Amino acid sequence: MARKKKTVELDRDNGVAPGLVAKTKKRLVIAGGRSHPALTSAVAAGLGTEIAPTEHRTFASGEIYSRFEVSIRGCDLFLIQTFGEPVNEWLMETLIMIDAAKRASAKRITVVAPYYPYSRQDKKGRGREPISARLVADLLKTAGADRVMSVDLHAAQIQGFFDGPVDHLFAKPVLLEYFRENLTAEDRETLTIVSPDMGRVRVADTWSDSLDAPLAIIHKRRDPKIANQVSVHEIVGTVEGRTCLLVDDMIDTGGTIVKAAQALKSAGARRVIVAATHAIFSDPASERLQDASIDEVVVTDTIPLTESRRWDGLTILPIAPLLARAIHEVFEDGSVTSMFGGDA
């Protein structure tokens, strides 16, 4: 007892509140929903750990149940869940898992969402529309998420929707490495970076700088009343006889990309290569992207793709190493920004 009393007096002398020092250390735990188990396993392997055992059920009524089978009290939990089909089911599962983790006394909960759901609904284009990307952020926060990590958000402003830290990662280094290793000498000499619309110009411009290639822009007009309907109007820049690298954040039905590729080939482009982060590939994207105007499609595996949605001209790059490194930086209180040259 005398020893404890002496310690308390010493704390007071140093201006420190009396208390006890715990011997516990930080503990990183990886958990995952059912949307992309292969990605969760790859991230865990990259960090040198295993996935926390979790029980998942979907009852006959459609209700979802999730339970952590081991103690996660006091841990730094990284919950990996991406949002391909069925997006609403995976969103609900994520919220339930967050709630379970919060009630299991996880110290910090980080939602790792490689593809952020409803990211295209980030603003009101017409009256009486929702801003669903903000709603998703509110749901995550209310459920108990402390932090969000995502790759190539459709709009950077989504970071401001979440009331807490957001780690915005970029797949560009992963894609760039592939092209630097696989583009032929002729491709390099005639390379032109192409933005498929005005909204992607800033991203395409950074690609232009990285690959030391000129930039071209496709001007398009979309009917706001008809989803996935695009008509390409004109190309700003020189593409005749060039290898055109079309860069975008996502491919959904493929209509925009295919029409852009066709416009480039009509303008005399030698080759058209498509690079995108998120391969949503809603039907009939896989069939459309095999169009003769497209020579190759390169994507990452932020969203799982079934064999029926793959073809010979498709290259899928792993995103797990990038996620694993970012998770390590967050856990160790390091710098995520340094991974991208200060741009994150």
mmCIF file of C-alpha atoms in Angstrom:
data_model
loop_
_atom_site.group_PDB
_atom_site.id
_atom_site.type_symbol
_atom_site.label_atom_id
_atom_site.label_comp_id
_atom_site.label_asym_id
_atom_site.label_seq_id
_atom_site.Cartn_x
_atom_site.Cartn_y
_atom_site.Cartn_z
ATOM 1 C CA MET A 1 0.000 0.000 0.000
ATOM 2 C CA ALA A 2 2.832 2.368 0.852
ATOM 3 C CA ARG A 3 4.261 1.912 -2.651
ATOM 4 C CA LYS A 4 0.964 2.869 -4.290
ATOM 5 C CA LYS A 5 0.657 5.916 -2.032
ATOM 6 C CA LYS A 6 4.182 7.016 -2.924
ATOM 7 C CA THR A 7 3.392 6.647 -6.671
ATOM 8 C CA VAL A 8 0.252 8.746 -6.322
ATOM 9 C CA GLU A 9 2.199 11.466 -4.477
ATOM 10 C CA LEU A 10 4.859 11.418 -7.219
ATOM 11 C CA ASP A 11 2.146 11.821 -9.905
ATOM 12 C CA ARG A 12 0.762 14.819 -8.072
ATOM 13 C CA ASP A 13 4.215 16.347 -7.694
ATOM 14 C CA ASN A 14 4.674 16.103 -11.491
ATOM 15 C CA GLY A 15 1.266 17.550 -12.222
ATOM 16 C CA VAL A 16 -0.127 14.234 -13.485
ATOM 17 C CA ALA A 17 -3.542 12.907 -12.478
ATOM 18 C CA PRO A 18 -3.282 9.861 -10.181
ATOM 19 C CA GLY A 19 -3.978 6.581 -11.993
ATOM 20 C CA LEU A 20 -2.803 3.119 -12.931
ATOM 21 C CA VAL A 21 -0.597 2.209 -15.915
ATOM 22 C CA ALA A 22 -2.017 -0.617 -18.040
ATOM 23 C CA LYS A 23 0.255 -3.220 -19.549
ATOM 24 C CA THR A 24 -1.924 -3.659 -22.636
ATOM 25 C CA LYS A 25 -0.551 -2.768 -26.067
ATOM 26 C CA LYS A 26 -2.215 -1.740 -29.322
ATOM 27 C CA ARG A 27 -3.636 -4.677 -31.277
ATOM 28 C CA LEU A 28 -4.495 -4.562 -34.968
ATOM 29 C CA VAL A 29 -7.395 -6.791 -35.966
ATOM 30 C CA ILE A 30 -8.645 -7.408 -39.516
ATOM 31 C CA ALA A 31 -12.271 -8.394 -40.070
ATOM 32 C CA GLY A 32 -14.331 -8.583 -43.229
ATOM 33 C CA GLY A 33 -17.836 -8.821 -44.530
ATOM 34 C CA ARG A 34 -18.963 -11.262 -47.198
ATOM 35 C CA SER A 35 -18.667 -8.950 -50.207
ATOM 36 C CA HIS A 36 -15.035 -9.731 -51.113
ATOM 37 C CA PRO A 37 -13.447 -12.413 -48.873
ATOM 38 C CA ALA A 38 -10.496 -12.905 -51.235
ATOM 39 C CA LEU A 39 -9.497 -9.257 -50.839
ATOM 40 C CA THR A 40 -9.822 -9.404 -47.047
ATOM 41 C CA SER A 41 -7.608 -12.513 -46.957
ATOM 42 C CA ALA A 42 -5.003 -10.860 -49.194
ATOM 43 C CA VAL A 43 -4.883 -7.743 -47.006
ATOM 44 C CA ALA A 44 -4.539 -9.818 -43.835
ATOM 45 C CA ALA A 45 -1.741 -11.848 -45.434
ATOM 46 C CA GLY A 46 -0.002 -8.632 -46.487
ATOM 47 C CA LEU A 47 -0.037 -7.486 -42.864
ATOM 48 C CA GLY A 48 1.179 -10.850 -41.593
ATOM 49 C CA THR A 49 -1.978 -11.661 -39.645
ATOM 50 C CA GLU A 50 -5.233 -13.585 -39.996
ATOM 51 C CA ILE A 51 -8.880 -12.557 -40.283
ATOM 52 C CA ALA A 52 -10.844 -12.390 -37.033
ATOM 53 C CA PRO A 53 -13.360 -15.288 -37.040
ATOM 54 C CA THR A 54 -16.819 -13.883 -37.669
ATOM 55 C CA GLU A 55 -20.192 -15.585 -37.951
ATOM 56 C CA HIS A 56 -22.461 -14.328 -40.735
ATOM 57 C CA ARG A 57 -26.032 -15.382 -41.435
ATOM 58 C CA THR A 58 -28.860 -14.248 -43.663
ATOM 59 C CA PHE A 59 -32.187 -15.434 -42.339
ATOM 60 C CA ALA A 60 -35.082 -16.581 -44.524
ATOM 61 C CA SER A 61 -36.719 -13.194 -44.026
ATOM 62 C CA GLY A 62 -33.636 -11.452 -45.432
ATOM 63 C CA GLU A 63 -32.413 -10.142 -42.092
ATOM 64 C CA ILE A 64 -28.627 -10.175 -41.570
ATOM 65 C CA TYR A 65 -26.795 -11.384 -38.465
ATOM 66 C CA SER A 66 -23.096 -10.901 -37.684
ATOM 67 C CA ARG A 67 -21.140 -11.853 -34.585
ATOM 68 C CA PHE A 68 -17.427 -11.774 -33.743
ATOM 69 C CA GLU A 69 -16.469 -15.230 -32.479
ATOM 70 C CA VAL A 70 -13.466 -13.998 -30.485
ATOM 71 C CA SER A 71 -12.857 -11.071 -28.155
ATOM 72 C CA ILE A 72 -12.039 -7.777 -29.891
ATOM 73 C CA ARG A 73 -12.129 -5.680 -26.715
ATOM 74 C CA GLY A 74 -9.718 -2.754 -26.903
ATOM 75 C CA CYS A 75 -8.507 -3.580 -30.410
ATOM 76 C CA ASP A 76 -7.911 -1.328 -33.416
ATOM 77 C CA LEU A 77 -10.401 -2.953 -35.807
ATOM 78 C CA PHE A 78 -10.170 -2.566 -39.579
ATOM 79 C CA LEU A 79 -13.402 -3.780 -41.168
ATOM 80 C CA ILE A 80 -12.987 -4.506 -44.883
ATOM 81 C CA GLN A 81 -16.108 -4.410 -47.021
ATOM 82 C CA THR A 82 -16.449 -3.320 -50.627
ATOM 83 C CA PHE A 83 -19.725 -2.545 -52.363
ATOM 84 C CA GLY A 84 -20.388 -4.438 -55.543
ATOM 85 C CA GLU A 85 -23.664 -6.272 -56.098
ATOM 86 C CA PRO A 86 -25.846 -6.442 -54.023
ATOM 87 C CA VAL A 87 -24.742 -3.065 -52.679
ATOM 88 C CA ASN A 88 -27.631 -2.541 -50.252
ATOM 89 C CA GLU A 89 -27.149 -5.932 -48.605
ATOM 90 C CA TRP A 90 -23.432 -5.298 -48.106
ATOM 91 C CA LEU A 91 -24.138 -1.828 -46.741
ATOM 92 C CA MET A 92 -26.553 -3.216 -44.162
ATOM 93 C CA GLU A 93 -24.103 -5.964 -43.222
ATOM 94 C CA THR A 94 -21.404 -3.341 -42.693
ATOM 95 C CA LEU A 95 -23.610 -1.306 -40.366
ATOM 96 C CA ILE A 96 -24.491 -4.412 -38.368
ATOM 97 C CA MET A 97 -20.833 -5.429 -38.074
ATOM 98 C CA ILE A 98 -19.891 -1.932 -36.903
ATOM 99 C CA ASP A 99 -22.609 -2.071 -34.268
ATOM 100 C CA ALA A 100 -21.431 -5.506 -33.141
ATOM 101 C CA ALA A 101 -17.835 -4.271 -32.895
ATOM 102 C CA LYS A 102 -18.872 -1.192 -30.935
ATOM 103 C CA ARG A 103 -20.850 -3.294 -28.464
ATOM 104 C CA ALA A 104 -17.894 -5.699 -28.211
ATOM 105 C CA SER A 105 -15.796 -2.742 -26.975
ATOM 106 C CA ALA A 106 -13.440 -2.325 -29.952
ATOM 107 C CA LYS A 107 -11.308 0.728 -29.195
ATOM 108 C CA ARG A 108 -11.367 2.131 -32.738
ATOM 109 C CA ILE A 109 -13.332 1.005 -35.800
ATOM 110 C CA THR A 110 -12.065 1.839 -39.282
ATOM 111 C CA VAL A 111 -14.267 0.947 -42.244
ATOM 112 C CA VAL A 112 -12.099 0.019 -45.217
ATOM 113 C CA ALA A 113 -14.386 0.475 -48.226
ATOM 114 C CA PRO A 114 -12.248 0.126 -51.374
ATOM 115 C CA TYR A 115 -15.285 1.184 -53.413
ATOM 116 C CA TYR A 116 -17.482 3.691 -51.576
ATOM 117 C CA PRO A 117 -21.215 3.038 -52.109
ATOM 118 C CA TYR A 118 -23.478 5.664 -53.682
ATOM 119 C CA SER A 119 -20.408 7.769 -54.488
ATOM 120 C CA ARG A 120 -21.960 9.124 -57.695
ATOM 121 C CA GLN A 121 -24.794 10.694 -55.690
ATOM 122 C CA ASP A 122 -22.513 13.297 -54.137
ATOM 123 C CA LYS A 123 -24.535 16.419 -55.064
ATOM 124 C CA LYS A 124 -27.932 17.563 -56.258
ATOM 125 C CA GLY A 125 -28.106 17.725 -60.038
ATOM 126 C CA ARG A 126 -31.816 18.515 -60.026
ATOM 127 C CA GLY A 127 -34.383 19.611 -57.474
ATOM 128 C CA ARG A 128 -35.740 17.129 -54.931
ATOM 129 C CA GLU A 129 -32.797 14.728 -55.322
ATOM 130 C CA PRO A 130 -30.999 13.076 -52.384
ATOM 131 C CA ILE A 131 -27.299 13.347 -51.610
ATOM 132 C CA SER A 132 -26.940 9.662 -50.878
ATOM 133 C CA ALA A 133 -23.153 9.673 -50.476
ATOM 134 C CA ARG A 134 -23.640 11.957 -47.453
ATOM 135 C CA LEU A 135 -26.383 9.670 -46.125
ATOM 136 C CA VAL A 136 -24.007 6.685 -46.256
ATOM 137 C CA ALA A 137 -21.399 8.677 -44.307
ATOM 138 C CA ASP A 138 -24.001 9.543 -41.678
ATOM 139 C CA LEU A 139 -25.040 5.889 -41.389
ATOM 140 C CA LEU A 140 -21.440 4.740 -40.881
ATOM 141 C CA LYS A 141 -20.824 7.373 -38.234
ATOM 142 C CA THR A 142 -24.086 6.677 -36.405
ATOM 143 C CA ALA A 143 -23.379 2.940 -36.390
ATOM 144 C CA GLY A 144 -20.061 3.629 -34.641
ATOM 145 C CA ALA A 145 -17.317 3.961 -37.282
ATOM 146 C CA ASP A 146 -14.438 6.186 -36.170
ATOM 147 C CA ARG A 147 -12.609 6.342 -39.484
ATOM 148 C CA VAL A 148 -13.149 5.556 -43.169
ATOM 149 C CA MET A 149 -10.613 4.417 -45.764
ATOM 150 C CA SER A 150 -11.472 4.263 -49.472
ATOM 151 C CA VAL A 151 -9.829 4.165 -52.896
ATOM 152 C CA ASP A 152 -10.416 6.734 -55.642
ATOM 153 C CA LEU A 153 -13.587 8.402 -54.436
ATOM 154 C CA HIS A 154 -15.765 9.553 -57.315
ATOM 155 C CA ALA A 155 -15.600 13.065 -55.865
ATOM 156 C CA ALA A 156 -13.032 14.263 -53.335
ATOM 157 C CA GLN A 157 -15.728 16.258 -51.526
ATOM 158 C CA ILE A 158 -17.126 12.994 -50.127
ATOM 159 C CA GLN A 159 -14.306 13.162 -47.579
ATOM 160 C CA GLY A 160 -16.115 16.091 -45.993
ATOM 161 C CA PHE A 161 -19.343 14.136 -45.562
ATOM 162 C CA PHE A 162 -17.887 11.936 -42.802
ATOM 163 C CA ASP A 163 -17.475 13.484 -39.364
ATOM 164 C CA GLY A 164 -14.070 11.960 -38.699
ATOM 165 C CA PRO A 165 -10.791 11.084 -40.457
ATOM 166 C CA VAL A 166 -11.029 9.829 -44.040
ATOM 167 C CA ASP A 167 -8.053 8.213 -45.770
ATOM 168 C CA HIS A 168 -8.467 8.760 -49.508
ATOM 169 C CA LEU A 169 -6.169 6.315 -51.299
ATOM 170 C CA PHE A 170 -5.261 6.348 -54.982
ATOM 171 C CA ALA A 171 -4.905 3.318 -57.253
ATOM 172 C CA LYS A 172 -2.795 5.312 -59.702
ATOM 173 C CA PRO A 173 0.570 3.950 -58.408
ATOM 174 C CA VAL A 174 -0.682 0.372 -58.928
ATOM 175 C CA LEU A 175 -1.886 1.093 -62.463
ATOM 176 C CA LEU A 176 1.160 3.192 -63.345
ATOM 177 C CA GLU A 177 3.544 0.400 -62.412
ATOM 178 C CA TYR A 178 1.713 -1.944 -64.767
ATOM 179 C CA PHE A 179 1.872 0.438 -67.716
ATOM 180 C CA ARG A 180 5.501 1.357 -67.151
ATOM 181 C CA GLU A 181 6.363 -2.336 -67.323
ATOM 182 C CA ASN A 182 4.043 -3.386 -70.155
ATOM 183 C CA LEU A 183 3.752 -0.535 -72.664
ATOM 184 C CA THR A 184 5.806 -1.164 -75.796
ATOM 185 C CA ALA A 185 8.399 1.305 -77.032
ATOM 186 C CA GLU A 186 6.013 2.394 -79.795
ATOM 187 C CA ASP A 187 3.226 2.866 -77.282
ATOM 188 C CA ARG A 188 5.457 5.092 -75.157
ATOM 189 C CA GLU A 189 6.480 7.234 -78.115
ATOM 190 C CA THR A 190 2.891 7.793 -79.277
ATOM 191 C CA LEU A 191 1.138 7.814 -75.904
ATOM 192 C CA THR A 192 -1.687 10.289 -75.225
ATOM 193 C CA ILE A 193 -3.647 10.372 -71.965
ATOM 194 C CA VAL A 194 -7.374 10.846 -72.554
ATOM 195 C CA SER A 195 -9.996 12.070 -70.107
ATOM 196 C CA PRO A 196 -13.400 10.541 -70.952
ATOM 197 C CA ASP A 197 -15.206 13.681 -69.711
ATOM 198 C CA MET A 198 -14.579 17.098 -68.176
ATOM 199 C CA GLY A 199 -14.957 15.734 -64.641
ATOM 200 C CA ARG A 200 -11.873 13.518 -64.993
ATOM 201 C CA VAL A 201 -9.558 16.169 -66.446
ATOM 202 C CA ARG A 202 -7.680 16.812 -63.199
ATOM 203 C CA VAL A 203 -6.968 13.093 -62.732
ATOM 204 C CA ALA A 204 -5.955 12.647 -66.368
ATOM 205 C CA ASP A 205 -3.648 15.653 -66.037
ATOM 206 C CA THR A 206 -1.726 13.957 -63.212
ATOM 207 C CA TRP A 207 -1.375 10.859 -65.426
ATOM 208 C CA SER A 208 -0.084 13.093 -68.206
ATOM 209 C CA ASP A 209 2.619 14.431 -65.901
ATOM 210 C CA SER A 210 3.556 10.987 -64.568
ATOM 211 C CA LEU A 211 3.916 9.388 -68.002
ATOM 212 C CA ASP A 212 5.230 12.541 -69.726
ATOM 213 C CA ALA A 213 2.497 12.296 -72.362
ATOM 214 C CA PRO A 214 0.152 14.891 -73.908
ATOM 215 C CA LEU A 215 -3.463 15.187 -72.766
ATOM 216 C CA ALA A 216 -6.683 14.936 -74.768
ATOM 217 C CA ILE A 217 -10.239 15.483 -73.544
ATOM 218 C CA ILE A 218 -13.522 14.047 -74.769
ATOM 219 C CA HIS A 219 -16.490 16.372 -74.454
ATOM 220 C CA LYS A 220 -19.729 14.511 -73.850
ATOM 221 C CA ARG A 221 -23.313 15.366 -73.069
ATOM 222 C CA ARG A 222 -25.480 13.196 -70.822
ATOM 223 C CA ASP A 223 -29.286 13.253 -70.678
ATOM 224 C CA PRO A 224 -30.046 13.875 -66.968
ATOM 225 C CA LYS A 225 -33.396 12.115 -67.298
ATOM 226 C CA ILE A 226 -32.022 8.884 -68.803
ATOM 227 C CA ALA A 227 -29.469 6.857 -66.818
ATOM 228 C CA ASN A 228 -26.334 5.551 -68.565
ATOM 229 C CA GLN A 229 -27.094 7.348 -71.869
ATOM 230 C CA VAL A 230 -24.150 9.293 -73.280
ATOM 231 C CA SER A 231 -23.414 10.882 -76.646
ATOM 232 C CA VAL A 232 -19.826 11.878 -77.438
ATOM 233 C CA HIS A 233 -19.485 15.191 -79.236
ATOM 234 C CA GLU A 234 -15.887 16.162 -79.868
ATOM 235 C CA ILE A 235 -12.261 15.467 -78.957
ATOM 236 C CA VAL A 236 -9.998 18.236 -77.718
ATOM 237 C CA GLY A 237 -6.402 17.311 -78.531
ATOM 238 C CA THR A 238 -4.478 15.234 -81.077
ATOM 239 C CA VAL A 239 -5.139 11.492 -81.143
ATOM 240 C CA GLU A 240 -4.507 10.524 -84.766
ATOM 241 C CA GLY A 241 -1.875 7.807 -84.977
ATOM 242 C CA ARG A 242 -1.531 7.813 -81.185
ATOM 243 C CA THR A 243 -1.861 5.171 -78.463
ATOM 244 C CA CYS A 244 -4.661 6.536 -76.293
ATOM 245 C CA LEU A 245 -4.851 5.679 -72.613
ATOM 246 C CA LEU A 246 -8.371 6.386 -71.319
ATOM 247 C CA VAL A 247 -8.321 6.857 -67.530
ATOM 248 C CA ASP A 248 -11.392 6.817 -65.287
ATOM 249 C CA ASP A 249 -12.291 6.020 -61.680
ATOM 250 C CA MET A 250 -14.963 3.436 -62.459
ATOM 251 C CA ILE A 251 -16.696 1.519 -65.229
ATOM 252 C CA ASP A 252 -20.346 0.696 -64.646
ATOM 253 C CA THR A 253 -22.280 -0.316 -67.762
ATOM 254 C CA GLY A 254 -19.384 0.657 -70.028
ATOM 255 C CA GLY A 255 -21.415 2.988 -72.243
ATOM 256 C CA THR A 256 -19.257 6.069 -71.662
ATOM 257 C CA ILE A 257 -15.957 4.256 -72.179
ATOM 258 C CA VAL A 258 -17.041 2.383 -75.315
ATOM 259 C CA LYS A 259 -18.395 5.508 -77.005
ATOM 260 C CA ALA A 260 -15.223 7.362 -76.065
ATOM 261 C CA ALA A 261 -13.077 4.567 -77.515
ATOM 262 C CA GLN A 262 -15.133 4.516 -80.705
ATOM 263 C CA ALA A 263 -14.735 8.280 -81.048
ATOM 264 C CA LEU A 264 -10.971 7.955 -80.601
ATOM 265 C CA LYS A 265 -10.680 5.210 -83.223
ATOM 266 C CA SER A 266 -12.855 7.245 -85.612
ATOM 267 C CA ALA A 267 -10.445 10.146 -85.091
ATOM 268 C CA GLY A 268 -7.519 7.921 -86.149
ATOM 269 C CA ALA A 269 -6.188 6.571 -82.840
ATOM 270 C CA ARG A 270 -3.766 3.671 -83.322
ATOM 271 C CA ARG A 271 -4.643 1.857 -80.090
ATOM 272 C CA VAL A 272 -7.075 2.488 -77.204
ATOM 273 C CA ILE A 273 -6.288 1.192 -73.723
ATOM 274 C CA VAL A 274 -8.707 1.701 -70.846
ATOM 275 C CA ALA A 275 -7.553 2.054 -67.221
ATOM 276 C CA ALA A 276 -10.015 2.249 -64.326
ATOM 277 C CA THR A 277 -9.940 1.599 -60.594
ATOM 278 C CA HIS A 278 -13.403 0.164 -59.922
ATOM 279 C CA ALA A 279 -14.747 -2.540 -62.234
ATOM 280 C CA ILE A 280 -18.446 -2.410 -61.358
ATOM 281 C CA PHE A 281 -19.298 -4.012 -64.711
ATOM 282 C CA SER A 282 -23.075 -3.940 -64.495
ATOM 283 C CA ASP A 283 -24.654 -5.829 -67.395
ATOM 284 C CA PRO A 284 -23.957 -5.531 -70.274
ATOM 285 C CA ALA A 285 -20.537 -3.975 -69.512
ATOM 286 C CA SER A 286 -18.457 -7.109 -70.142
ATOM 287 C CA GLU A 287 -19.950 -7.543 -73.623
ATOM 288 C CA ARG A 288 -19.646 -3.850 -74.470
ATOM 289 C CA LEU A 289 -16.010 -3.618 -73.381
ATOM 290 C CA GLN A 290 -15.048 -6.358 -75.842
ATOM 291 C CA ASP A 291 -15.834 -3.873 -78.617
ATOM 292 C CA ALA A 292 -13.301 -3.749 -81.459
ATOM 293 C CA SER A 293 -12.461 -0.145 -80.573
ATOM 294 C CA ILE A 294 -10.862 -1.201 -77.256
ATOM 295 C CA ASP A 295 -7.541 -3.040 -77.326
ATOM 296 C CA GLU A 296 -7.135 -3.647 -73.573
ATOM 297 C CA VAL A 297 -8.922 -2.939 -70.281
ATOM 298 C CA VAL A 298 -6.912 -2.693 -67.043
ATOM 299 C CA VAL A 299 -8.676 -2.505 -63.661
ATOM 300 C CA THR A 300 -7.998 -3.289 -59.992
ATOM 301 C CA ASP A 301 -9.833 -5.831 -57.844
ATOM 302 C CA THR A 302 -11.561 -3.373 -55.504
ATOM 303 C CA ILE A 303 -14.771 -5.117 -56.587
ATOM 304 C CA PRO A 304 -14.927 -8.902 -57.103
ATOM 305 C CA LEU A 305 -15.478 -10.098 -60.663
ATOM 306 C CA THR A 306 -17.004 -13.465 -61.482
ATOM 307 C CA GLU A 307 -15.540 -15.541 -64.295
ATOM 308 C CA SER A 308 -18.553 -14.719 -66.480
ATOM 309 C CA ARG A 309 -17.505 -11.048 -66.422
ATOM 310 C CA ARG A 310 -13.911 -11.654 -67.455
ATOM 311 C CA TRP A 311 -12.397 -12.000 -70.911
ATOM 312 C CA ASP A 312 -8.971 -12.291 -72.518
ATOM 313 C CA GLY A 313 -8.525 -8.555 -73.024
ATOM 314 C CA LEU A 314 -9.087 -7.778 -69.312
ATOM 315 C CA THR A 315 -6.219 -7.343 -66.832
ATOM 316 C CA ILE A 316 -7.003 -7.252 -63.097
ATOM 317 C CA LEU A 317 -4.387 -5.825 -60.729
ATOM 318 C CA PRO A 318 -4.341 -6.533 -56.956
ATOM 319 C CA ILE A 319 -5.207 -3.617 -54.660
ATOM 320 C CA ALA A 320 -4.480 -5.520 -51.412
ATOM 321 C CA PRO A 321 -0.816 -4.410 -51.094
ATOM 322 C CA LEU A 322 -1.894 -0.755 -51.222
ATOM 323 C CA LEU A 323 -4.621 -1.296 -48.619
ATOM 324 C CA ALA A 324 -2.292 -3.281 -46.354
ATOM 325 C CA ARG A 325 0.336 -0.541 -46.409
ATOM 326 C CA ALA A 326 -2.246 2.161 -45.680
ATOM 327 C CA ILE A 327 -3.709 0.156 -42.792
ATOM 328 C CA HIS A 328 -0.207 -0.315 -41.362
ATOM 329 C CA GLU A 329 0.463 3.436 -41.570
ATOM 330 C CA VAL A 330 -2.813 4.261 -39.807
ATOM 331 C CA PHE A 331 -2.229 1.680 -37.085
ATOM 332 C CA GLU A 332 1.348 2.833 -36.472
ATOM 333 C CA ASP A 333 0.291 6.509 -36.532
ATOM 334 C CA GLY A 334 2.374 6.975 -39.666
ATOM 335 C CA SER A 335 1.695 9.011 -42.793
ATOM 336 C CA VAL A 336 -0.743 7.864 -45.464
ATOM 337 C CA THR A 337 -0.052 11.029 -47.443
ATOM 338 C CA SER A 338 3.606 10.040 -47.891
ATOM 339 C CA MET A 339 2.459 6.985 -49.863
ATOM 340 C CA PHE A 340 1.294 9.272 -52.685
ATOM 341 C CA GLY A 341 3.930 11.982 -52.720
ATOM 342 C CA GLY A 342 1.884 14.299 -50.519
ATOM 343 C CA ASP A 343 -1.306 14.127 -52.606
ATOM 344 C CA ALA A 344 -3.529 12.051 -50.292
#
